[in-house]
């Protein structure tokens, strides 16, 4: 997760940030070994799943997670500390206050739009995030919701059925709820200053301040884990989709770039002085391009050109770490953990050995794995062929990724 940049994908609607509220105690779920957001479902902590889904979304930049002061160690264990786009802050005594503090923490980042999401909703998906972001308007919020399907009864003072509430037009609100950032932050501050502390979601604050909120279709899968039974069902759901079968996948990648006049080459993220440079649309880092393909191959996600077409002017001169970090995020979003990466650079010159340590450090940061899981090798081509004639540099990469255990069909 380390080293991800905001310069990662087209951003037509301005900067989008996320507040994930995770400071609740989960009293209703009644878990004895930590609140529900730290329970493991399908082999991973609920909160880690949620964060990775947002990290993998191409429009999202900074993510603030409001956690309980007592949960720092649980958070570190569940999520790790290596995502430089993810900041954990101390939440408040109510959901409303956790949101307010999360928004405050985003003030200096100054996003245009913000999504506010419950850590307890681990089945949020990319389409739902897309729909919500797209529906945020100028001075207008967006609320994913589903029409209520059950007949609704109001309880009487004696615990009997008091009345039937017409369900027509009623919707059950979900998260992520989306808003123009400054507007929702100001409304939360206003609620706080006026001592209004009983809002159970952010759309109700917008409603109170008379900001229009657009309804967008929610997702029936996007349930909030509230009771112990919800956690058990979420686990069962993920486990039944996966058998307990080790699913280790290997991908390979190959790339070549030709030399052209210049004074340095960039290899595996390190600029090396040389009497020529590599020609390419991006920074022509042949090692990172091969690695991007290898990572994408582990989850059948096409190749580098599928995601970053050379015809797209925005990638001109781009640092290739963007491509690797993007591919690593895709892998993580699909539940994968990168086990190792191995790159062989094939060139007569420059010499790679003196830069191996720096390259390993850069890759370790990019992939969020330790240096001993990274191998960078170099070989000459014994003066044979185009590499031997020093017309260019080739690279081969292999990556292994452990997925949670899908049964191959
Ligand atoms: N002081 C609080 C209370 C709640 N939340 C978060 O708000 C979301 C929705 O709240 P809810 O499902 O009610 O969670 P809990 O408050 O943890 O549950 P309970 O009411 O059963 O204790 C959760 O992700 C929860 O962690 C929060 O950040 N800060
Ligand atoms: C925000 C929310 O998820 C919308 O349905 C919900 O209100 C939060 O749960 P809580 O039990 O009200 O805290």
Short mmCIF file of C-alpha atoms and ligand atoms in Angstrom, two decimals:
data_model
loop_
_atom_site.label_atom_id
_atom_site.label_comp_id
_atom_site.label_asym_id
_atom_site.label_seq_id
_atom_site.Cartn_x
_atom_site.Cartn_y
_atom_site.Cartn_z
CA UNK A 1 0.00 0.00 0.00
CA UNK A 2 2.96 2.24 0.53
CA UNK A 3 3.87 4.86 -1.96
CA UNK A 4 0.50 5.11 -3.66
CA UNK A 5 0.06 8.50 -5.23
CA UNK A 6 -2.94 10.60 -5.97
CA UNK A 7 -1.69 10.84 -9.53
CA UNK A 8 -3.07 7.42 -10.28
CA UNK A 9 -6.08 7.62 -12.53
CA UNK A 10 -8.29 9.97 -14.49
CA UNK A 11 -10.08 12.28 -12.10
CA UNK A 12 -12.86 13.97 -14.02
CA UNK A 13 -14.91 15.02 -11.00
CA UNK A 14 -12.17 16.57 -8.83
CA UNK A 15 -10.50 15.15 -5.74
CA UNK A 16 -12.52 12.53 -3.88
CA UNK A 17 -11.70 11.53 -0.31
CA UNK A 18 -13.28 9.02 2.05
CA UNK A 19 -14.10 8.99 5.75
CA UNK A 20 -14.55 5.48 7.13
CA UNK A 21 -16.13 5.46 10.57
CA UNK A 22 -14.83 2.62 12.69
CA UNK A 23 -14.86 3.90 16.26
CA UNK A 24 -18.01 2.07 17.38
CA UNK A 25 -17.99 -0.60 20.06
CA UNK A 26 -20.25 -3.04 18.27
CA UNK A 27 -22.31 -3.58 21.41
CA UNK A 28 -25.15 -5.26 19.56
CA UNK A 29 -22.81 -7.74 17.90
CA UNK A 30 -21.43 -8.57 21.34
CA UNK A 31 -18.06 -9.95 20.23
CA UNK A 32 -15.71 -10.55 23.12
CA UNK A 33 -12.46 -10.34 21.18
CA UNK A 34 -12.87 -6.89 19.68
CA UNK A 35 -15.50 -4.82 17.88
CA UNK A 36 -17.17 -6.18 14.76
CA UNK A 37 -15.01 -4.17 12.34
CA UNK A 38 -11.98 -6.19 13.48
CA UNK A 39 -13.64 -9.60 13.13
CA UNK A 40 -12.31 -11.76 10.33
CA UNK A 41 -14.66 -12.72 7.53
CA UNK A 42 -13.40 -14.92 4.71
CA UNK A 43 -9.92 -14.79 6.23
CA UNK A 44 -9.58 -11.01 6.56
CA UNK A 45 -10.61 -8.33 9.02
CA UNK A 46 -13.81 -6.52 8.02
CA UNK A 47 -12.07 -3.14 8.17
CA UNK A 48 -9.14 -4.27 6.00
CA UNK A 49 -11.57 -5.40 3.34
CA UNK A 50 -13.38 -2.06 3.41
CA UNK A 51 -10.18 0.01 3.19
CA UNK A 52 -8.79 -2.05 0.31
CA UNK A 53 -12.00 -1.66 -1.69
CA UNK A 54 -11.76 2.13 -1.47
CA UNK A 55 -8.00 2.10 -2.07
CA UNK A 56 -8.57 0.18 -5.26
CA UNK A 57 -11.05 2.70 -6.64
CA UNK A 58 -9.32 4.83 -9.24
CA UNK A 59 -11.04 8.11 -8.31
CA UNK A 60 -10.28 8.01 -4.62
CA UNK A 61 -7.34 9.81 -3.04
CA UNK A 62 -7.03 10.23 0.71
CA UNK A 63 -8.83 7.95 3.19
CA UNK A 64 -9.33 8.87 6.83
CA UNK A 65 -10.38 6.10 9.22
CA UNK A 66 -11.90 7.17 12.54
CA UNK A 67 -10.98 4.50 15.07
CA UNK A 68 -11.48 4.16 18.82
CA UNK A 69 -8.46 5.21 20.92
CA UNK A 70 -8.36 1.72 22.44
CA UNK A 71 -8.28 0.01 19.05
CA UNK A 72 -4.91 1.22 17.77
CA UNK A 73 -3.24 -2.17 18.09
CA UNK A 74 -6.25 -3.96 16.60
CA UNK A 75 -6.15 -1.53 13.70
CA UNK A 76 -2.41 -1.99 13.20
CA UNK A 77 -2.77 -5.75 13.18
CA UNK A 78 -5.76 -5.74 10.84
CA UNK A 79 -4.64 -3.13 8.36
CA UNK A 80 -0.92 -2.53 8.81
CA UNK A 81 0.58 0.91 8.67
CA UNK A 82 1.98 1.00 5.20
CA UNK A 83 -0.66 2.88 3.26
CA UNK A 84 0.41 6.46 2.85
CA UNK A 85 -3.04 7.42 1.60
CA UNK A 86 -4.70 6.03 4.73
CA UNK A 87 -4.70 8.01 7.98
CA UNK A 88 -6.17 6.71 11.21
CA UNK A 89 -7.51 9.32 13.63
CA UNK A 90 -9.32 9.11 16.95
CA UNK A 91 -13.08 8.96 16.47
CA UNK A 92 -15.76 10.34 18.79
CA UNK A 93 -18.37 9.03 21.18
CA UNK A 94 -21.06 8.82 18.49
CA UNK A 95 -21.02 7.98 14.82
CA UNK A 96 -21.90 11.58 14.08
CA UNK A 97 -18.90 12.82 16.03
CA UNK A 98 -16.56 10.29 14.39
CA UNK A 99 -17.65 11.60 11.01
CA UNK A 100 -17.12 15.20 12.09
CA UNK A 101 -13.59 14.45 13.30
CA UNK A 102 -12.85 12.51 10.12
CA UNK A 103 -13.97 15.46 7.99
CA UNK A 104 -11.82 17.81 10.04
CA UNK A 105 -8.82 15.61 9.39
CA UNK A 106 -9.39 16.03 5.65
CA UNK A 107 -9.48 19.83 5.84
CA UNK A 108 -5.88 20.39 4.71
CA UNK A 109 -6.28 17.86 1.89
CA UNK A 110 -9.30 19.88 0.72
CA UNK A 111 -11.09 17.32 -1.45
CA UNK A 112 -13.92 18.42 -3.72
CA UNK A 113 -16.11 15.48 -2.73
CA UNK A 114 -16.19 13.12 0.20
CA UNK A 115 -17.72 9.70 0.73
CA UNK A 116 -18.67 8.73 4.27
CA UNK A 117 -18.80 5.00 4.90
CA UNK A 118 -19.41 2.62 7.81
CA UNK A 119 -16.52 0.24 8.47
CA UNK A 120 -19.27 -2.22 9.29
CA UNK A 121 -20.37 -2.46 5.62
CA UNK A 122 -17.75 -4.73 4.03
CA UNK A 123 -19.74 -5.57 0.90
CA UNK A 124 -19.59 -2.11 -0.66
CA UNK A 125 -18.59 -2.53 -4.29
CA UNK A 126 -17.02 -0.50 -7.08
CA UNK A 127 -20.29 0.10 -8.93
CA UNK A 128 -21.95 1.47 -5.82
CA UNK A 129 -18.99 3.78 -5.22
CA UNK A 130 -19.14 4.90 -8.87
CA UNK A 131 -22.87 5.60 -8.67
CA UNK A 132 -22.52 7.58 -5.48
CA UNK A 133 -19.62 9.72 -6.67
CA UNK A 134 -21.40 10.40 -9.96
CA UNK A 135 -24.55 11.55 -8.17
CA UNK A 136 -22.83 14.14 -5.97
CA UNK A 137 -23.78 17.49 -7.41
CA UNK A 138 -23.05 21.16 -6.89
CA UNK A 139 -24.55 21.71 -3.42
CA UNK A 140 -26.19 18.28 -3.58
CA UNK A 141 -25.53 15.05 -1.71
CA UNK A 142 -25.98 11.44 -2.79
CA UNK A 143 -27.53 8.65 -0.75
CA UNK A 144 -27.53 4.98 -1.77
CA UNK A 145 -30.72 3.40 -0.49
CA UNK A 146 -33.09 0.52 -1.16
CA UNK A 147 -36.88 0.64 -1.12
CA UNK A 148 -38.20 -1.01 2.04
CA UNK A 149 -39.52 -4.47 1.20
CA UNK A 150 -41.21 -5.51 4.45
CA UNK A 151 -44.49 -4.22 5.81
CA UNK A 152 -43.72 -1.78 8.58
CA UNK A 153 -45.37 -1.76 12.01
CA UNK A 154 -45.05 0.79 14.74
CA UNK A 155 -44.94 -0.70 18.23
CA UNK A 156 -47.43 0.55 20.79
CA UNK A 157 -46.49 1.52 24.34
CA UNK A 158 -47.64 -1.93 25.47
CA UNK A 159 -45.43 -3.82 23.03
CA UNK A 160 -48.36 -4.59 20.71
CA UNK A 161 -48.78 -3.57 17.10
CA UNK A 162 -49.74 0.08 17.22
CA UNK A 163 -50.18 0.84 13.58
CA UNK A 164 -49.04 -0.09 10.10
CA UNK A 165 -46.73 2.47 8.57
CA UNK A 166 -47.27 2.86 4.82
CA UNK A 167 -44.03 1.78 3.23
CA UNK A 168 -44.61 3.47 -0.09
CA UNK A 169 -41.74 5.84 -0.78
CA UNK A 170 -39.70 4.60 2.19
CA UNK A 171 -36.09 3.64 1.67
CA UNK A 172 -33.43 2.06 3.87
CA UNK A 173 -30.32 4.24 3.84
CA UNK A 174 -26.90 2.77 3.19
CA UNK A 175 -23.38 4.11 2.98
CA UNK A 176 -21.19 5.40 1.37
CA UNK A 177 -23.05 8.69 1.41
CA UNK A 178 -21.48 11.32 -0.81
CA UNK A 179 -21.31 15.10 -0.47
CA UNK A 180 -19.44 18.17 -1.61
CA UNK A 181 -16.70 18.24 1.03
CA UNK A 182 -16.86 21.79 2.30
CA UNK A 183 -20.63 21.78 2.54
CA UNK A 184 -20.91 18.60 4.62
CA UNK A 185 -18.01 19.59 6.85
CA UNK A 186 -19.67 22.95 7.55
CA UNK A 187 -23.01 21.26 8.26
CA UNK A 188 -21.40 18.83 10.70
CA UNK A 189 -19.69 21.73 12.50
CA UNK A 190 -23.00 23.56 12.65
CA UNK A 191 -24.75 20.53 14.16
CA UNK A 192 -21.95 20.19 16.70
CA UNK A 193 -22.03 23.88 17.65
CA UNK A 194 -25.80 23.77 18.09
CA UNK A 195 -25.60 20.66 20.27
CA UNK A 196 -27.50 18.51 17.77
CA UNK A 197 -26.10 15.05 18.41
CA UNK A 198 -28.82 12.65 17.35
CA UNK A 199 -28.22 12.24 13.62
CA UNK A 200 -27.78 8.59 12.70
CA UNK A 201 -26.50 9.31 9.22
CA UNK A 202 -25.05 12.20 7.25
CA UNK A 203 -27.93 12.56 4.82
CA UNK A 204 -30.10 13.51 7.80
CA UNK A 205 -27.73 16.35 8.63
CA UNK A 206 -27.95 17.51 5.03
CA UNK A 207 -31.73 17.24 5.27
CA UNK A 208 -31.71 19.30 8.49
CA UNK A 209 -29.67 21.97 6.71
CA UNK A 210 -31.95 21.73 3.66
CA UNK A 211 -29.33 20.47 1.30
CA UNK A 212 -30.92 18.33 -1.43
CA UNK A 213 -29.82 14.70 -1.39
CA UNK A 214 -30.25 12.51 -4.45
CA UNK A 215 -31.33 8.89 -3.94
CA UNK A 216 -29.18 6.40 -5.84
CA UNK A 217 -29.83 2.67 -5.99
CA UNK A 218 -28.12 0.94 -3.08
CA UNK A 219 -26.94 -2.64 -3.19
CA UNK A 220 -28.78 -5.52 -1.48
CA UNK A 221 -25.37 -7.02 -0.68
CA UNK A 222 -24.22 -3.88 1.11
CA UNK A 223 -25.57 -4.93 4.50
CA UNK A 224 -24.36 -3.41 7.75
CA UNK A 225 -22.96 -5.97 10.16
CA UNK A 226 -24.96 -5.19 13.29
CA UNK A 227 -25.61 -8.48 15.10
CA UNK A 228 -23.34 -11.49 15.68
CA UNK A 229 -25.46 -13.34 13.19
CA UNK A 230 -24.57 -10.78 10.48
CA UNK A 231 -20.87 -11.43 11.03
CA UNK A 232 -21.39 -15.20 10.90
CA UNK A 233 -23.39 -14.86 7.69
CA UNK A 234 -20.79 -12.59 6.10
CA UNK A 235 -18.10 -15.13 6.93
CA UNK A 236 -20.18 -17.98 5.61
CA UNK A 237 -20.95 -16.08 2.46
CA UNK A 238 -17.29 -15.42 1.71
CA UNK A 239 -16.22 -18.89 2.74
CA UNK A 240 -18.81 -20.63 0.64
CA UNK A 241 -17.56 -18.66 -2.33
CA UNK A 242 -14.12 -20.03 -1.58
CA UNK A 243 -12.98 -23.46 -0.59
CA UNK A 244 -10.09 -23.85 1.79
CA UNK A 245 -7.72 -24.48 -1.04
CA UNK A 246 -4.40 -22.73 -1.34
CA UNK A 247 -4.67 -20.51 -4.35
CA UNK A 248 -1.18 -19.37 -5.27
CA UNK A 249 -0.89 -17.78 -8.67
CA UNK A 250 2.15 -16.80 -10.68
CA UNK A 251 2.24 -14.19 -13.41
CA UNK A 252 5.01 -13.23 -15.76
CA UNK A 253 5.74 -10.14 -17.78
CA UNK A 254 8.22 -9.14 -20.46
CA UNK A 255 9.12 -5.76 -21.88
CA UNK A 256 11.70 -4.08 -24.11
CA UNK A 257 12.59 -0.46 -24.67
CA UNK A 258 15.02 0.91 -27.25
CA UNK A 259 17.73 3.44 -26.50
CA UNK A 260 17.65 7.01 -27.75
CA UNK A 261 19.88 10.00 -27.04
CA UNK A 262 19.85 11.01 -23.39
CA UNK A 263 21.81 10.95 -20.17
CA UNK A 264 20.11 8.45 -17.84
CA UNK A 265 17.87 5.42 -17.71
CA UNK A 266 15.22 4.66 -15.08
CA UNK A 267 15.28 1.02 -14.02
CA UNK A 268 13.09 -0.42 -11.25
CA UNK A 269 12.31 3.08 -10.05
CA UNK A 270 15.94 4.24 -9.82
CA UNK A 271 17.49 6.84 -12.14
CA UNK A 272 20.92 5.66 -13.31
CA UNK A 273 23.30 7.95 -15.21
CA UNK A 274 23.99 6.54 -18.69
CA UNK A 275 25.11 7.80 -22.08
CA UNK A 276 21.61 7.24 -23.50
CA UNK A 277 18.02 7.00 -22.27
CA UNK A 278 15.26 4.53 -22.97
CA UNK A 279 12.58 5.69 -25.33
CA UNK A 280 8.94 5.32 -24.32
CA UNK A 281 5.65 7.09 -23.67
CA UNK A 282 6.16 7.00 -19.89
CA UNK A 283 9.56 7.04 -18.18
CA UNK A 284 10.24 3.74 -20.06
CA UNK A 285 11.10 1.83 -16.88
CA UNK A 286 11.27 -1.55 -18.56
CA UNK A 287 11.60 -3.46 -15.26
CA UNK A 288 8.49 -1.90 -13.73
CA UNK A 289 6.50 -2.42 -16.92
CA UNK A 290 7.33 -6.14 -16.92
CA UNK A 291 6.40 -6.32 -13.22
CA UNK A 292 3.07 -4.54 -13.81
CA UNK A 293 2.17 -7.18 -16.39
CA UNK A 294 3.23 -9.98 -14.05
CA UNK A 295 1.00 -8.64 -11.25
CA UNK A 296 -1.98 -8.12 -13.55
CA UNK A 297 -1.51 -11.65 -14.86
CA UNK A 298 -2.05 -13.13 -11.40
CA UNK A 299 -5.67 -12.03 -11.45
CA UNK A 300 -6.48 -12.15 -15.14
CA UNK A 301 -6.61 -8.36 -15.35
CA UNK A 302 -5.18 -7.86 -18.83
CA UNK A 303 -1.91 -6.08 -19.34
CA UNK A 304 -0.41 -2.64 -18.80
CA UNK A 305 -1.81 -1.33 -22.09
CA UNK A 306 -5.34 -2.33 -21.06
CA UNK A 307 -5.20 0.04 -18.10
CA UNK A 308 -2.76 2.68 -19.32
CA UNK A 309 -3.09 2.98 -23.11
CA UNK A 310 0.02 4.52 -24.69
CA UNK A 311 -2.39 6.63 -26.77
CA UNK A 312 -3.49 8.42 -23.57
CA UNK A 313 -1.51 11.68 -23.26
CA UNK A 314 -1.81 11.73 -19.46
CA UNK A 315 0.76 8.94 -19.15
CA UNK A 316 3.38 10.86 -21.17
CA UNK A 317 6.53 10.95 -19.07
CA UNK A 318 4.66 9.33 -16.14
CA UNK A 319 6.64 7.61 -13.39
CA UNK A 320 6.08 3.89 -13.88
CA UNK A 321 5.58 3.31 -10.16
CA UNK A 322 2.03 4.53 -10.80
CA UNK A 323 1.46 1.43 -12.98
CA UNK A 324 2.94 -0.98 -10.44
CA UNK A 325 1.02 0.53 -7.53
CA UNK A 326 -2.18 0.39 -9.54
CA UNK A 327 -1.64 -3.29 -10.36
CA UNK A 328 -0.77 -4.07 -6.72
CA UNK A 329 -3.99 -2.40 -5.61
CA UNK A 330 -6.03 -4.43 -8.08
CA UNK A 331 -4.45 -7.59 -6.70
CA UNK A 332 -5.27 -6.55 -3.13
CA UNK A 333 -8.80 -5.58 -4.04
CA UNK A 334 -9.31 -9.14 -5.25
CA UNK A 335 -8.09 -10.43 -1.91
CA UNK A 336 -4.55 -11.22 -3.10
CA UNK A 337 -1.36 -10.87 -1.07
CA UNK A 338 1.85 -10.45 -3.02
CA UNK A 339 4.27 -13.18 -1.97
CA UNK A 340 7.27 -12.17 -4.05
CA UNK A 341 8.46 -10.32 -7.14
CA UNK A 342 11.44 -11.26 -9.26
CA UNK A 343 12.81 -9.05 -12.04
CA UNK A 344 15.62 -9.83 -14.45
CA UNK A 345 17.09 -6.92 -16.39
CA UNK A 346 18.87 -7.91 -19.60
CA UNK A 347 21.37 -5.34 -20.80
CA UNK A 348 25.05 -4.93 -21.64
CA UNK A 349 25.10 -1.57 -19.79
CA UNK A 350 24.58 0.18 -17.44
CA UNK A 351 25.73 -2.04 -14.60
CA UNK A 352 22.79 -2.89 -12.37
CA UNK A 353 24.65 -4.34 -9.36
CA UNK A 354 25.52 -1.02 -7.70
CA UNK A 355 21.84 0.01 -7.79
CA UNK A 356 20.27 -3.27 -6.70
CA UNK A 357 19.85 -2.23 -3.08
CA UNK A 358 18.14 1.07 -3.98
CA UNK A 359 15.88 -0.73 -6.46
CA UNK A 360 14.90 -3.30 -3.85
CA UNK A 361 14.05 -0.56 -1.35
CA UNK A 362 11.89 1.25 -3.89
CA UNK A 363 10.05 -1.94 -4.86
CA UNK A 364 9.56 -2.98 -1.27
CA UNK A 365 7.84 0.35 -0.65
CA UNK A 366 5.77 0.18 -3.84
CA UNK A 367 4.49 -3.33 -3.22
CA UNK A 368 4.24 -3.14 0.56
CA UNK A 369 6.31 -6.32 1.01
CA UNK A 370 9.64 -6.88 2.72
CA UNK A 371 12.93 -6.69 0.85
CA UNK A 372 13.54 -10.43 1.14
CA UNK A 373 10.49 -11.02 -1.04
CA UNK A 374 12.05 -9.03 -3.86
CA UNK A 375 14.72 -10.17 -6.23
CA UNK A 376 16.44 -8.03 -8.82
CA UNK A 377 18.84 -9.78 -11.15
CA UNK A 378 20.74 -8.66 -14.20
CA UNK A 379 22.44 -10.41 -17.04
CA UNK A 380 24.12 -9.39 -20.26
CA UNK A 381 23.03 -10.98 -23.51
CA UNK A 382 26.61 -12.05 -24.30
CA UNK A 383 26.72 -9.42 -27.07
CA UNK A 384 24.06 -11.35 -28.98
CA UNK A 385 21.01 -9.87 -30.67
CA UNK A 386 19.56 -6.37 -30.18
CA UNK A 387 20.42 -6.32 -26.50
CA UNK A 388 23.95 -7.46 -27.31
CA UNK A 389 24.28 -4.66 -29.84
CA UNK A 390 23.15 -2.25 -27.09
CA UNK A 391 20.09 -1.14 -28.99
CA UNK A 392 17.86 -1.44 -25.94
CA UNK A 393 17.12 -3.13 -22.61
CA UNK A 394 14.78 -6.06 -21.97
CA UNK A 395 13.22 -7.19 -18.70
CA UNK A 396 11.43 -10.30 -17.49
CA UNK A 397 9.37 -10.29 -14.28
CA UNK A 398 7.59 -12.93 -12.24
CA UNK A 399 5.19 -12.27 -9.40
CA UNK A 400 3.50 -14.74 -7.05
CA UNK A 401 0.31 -13.85 -5.27
CA UNK A 402 -1.60 -15.79 -2.65
CA UNK A 403 -5.36 -15.47 -3.04
CA UNK A 404 -7.80 -16.46 -0.29
CA UNK A 405 -8.64 -19.79 -1.85
CA UNK A 406 -11.00 -19.80 -4.77
CA UNK A 407 -11.62 -23.21 -6.21
CA UNK A 408 -10.57 -23.33 -9.86
CA UNK A 409 -13.62 -24.38 -11.89
N1 LIG B 1 -18.79 6.38 18.24
C1 LIG B 1 -18.93 5.77 17.08
C2 LIG B 1 -20.00 4.88 16.86
C3 LIG B 1 -20.10 4.22 15.64
N2 LIG B 1 -19.13 4.42 14.71
C4 LIG B 1 -19.17 3.66 13.45
O1 LIG B 1 -20.37 3.87 12.78
C5 LIG B 1 -20.69 2.75 11.98
C6 LIG B 1 -22.16 2.38 12.07
O2 LIG B 1 -22.50 2.23 13.43
P1 LIG B 1 -23.07 0.92 14.13
O3 LIG B 1 -23.36 -0.15 13.19
O4 LIG B 1 -24.15 1.36 15.04
O5 LIG B 1 -21.78 0.44 14.95
P2 LIG B 1 -21.55 0.40 16.52
O6 LIG B 1 -21.81 1.72 17.12
O7 LIG B 1 -20.17 -0.12 16.67
O8 LIG B 1 -22.60 -0.70 16.98
P3 LIG B 1 -23.45 -0.76 18.30
O9 LIG B 1 -24.45 0.35 18.20
O10 LIG B 1 -24.07 -2.11 18.27
O11 LIG B 1 -22.48 -0.58 19.45
C7 LIG B 1 -19.75 1.63 12.40
O12 LIG B 1 -18.81 1.39 11.40
C8 LIG B 1 -19.14 2.17 13.66
O13 LIG B 1 -17.81 1.70 13.92
C9 LIG B 1 -18.10 5.30 14.95
O14 LIG B 1 -17.23 5.49 14.11
N3 LIG B 1 -18.03 5.97 16.13
C1 LIG B 2 -25.38 5.33 8.49
C2 LIG B 2 -26.21 4.06 8.48
O1 LIG B 2 -25.45 2.97 8.04
C3 LIG B 2 -27.34 4.25 7.48
O2 LIG B 2 -28.14 3.14 7.42
C4 LIG B 2 -26.75 3.74 9.84
O3 LIG B 2 -27.66 4.69 10.26
C5 LIG B 2 -25.62 3.60 10.88
O4 LIG B 2 -25.97 2.71 11.88
P1 LIG B 2 -26.44 3.15 13.31
O5 LIG B 2 -26.89 1.89 13.97
O6 LIG B 2 -27.57 4.11 13.12
O7 LIG B 2 -25.24 3.77 13.93
#
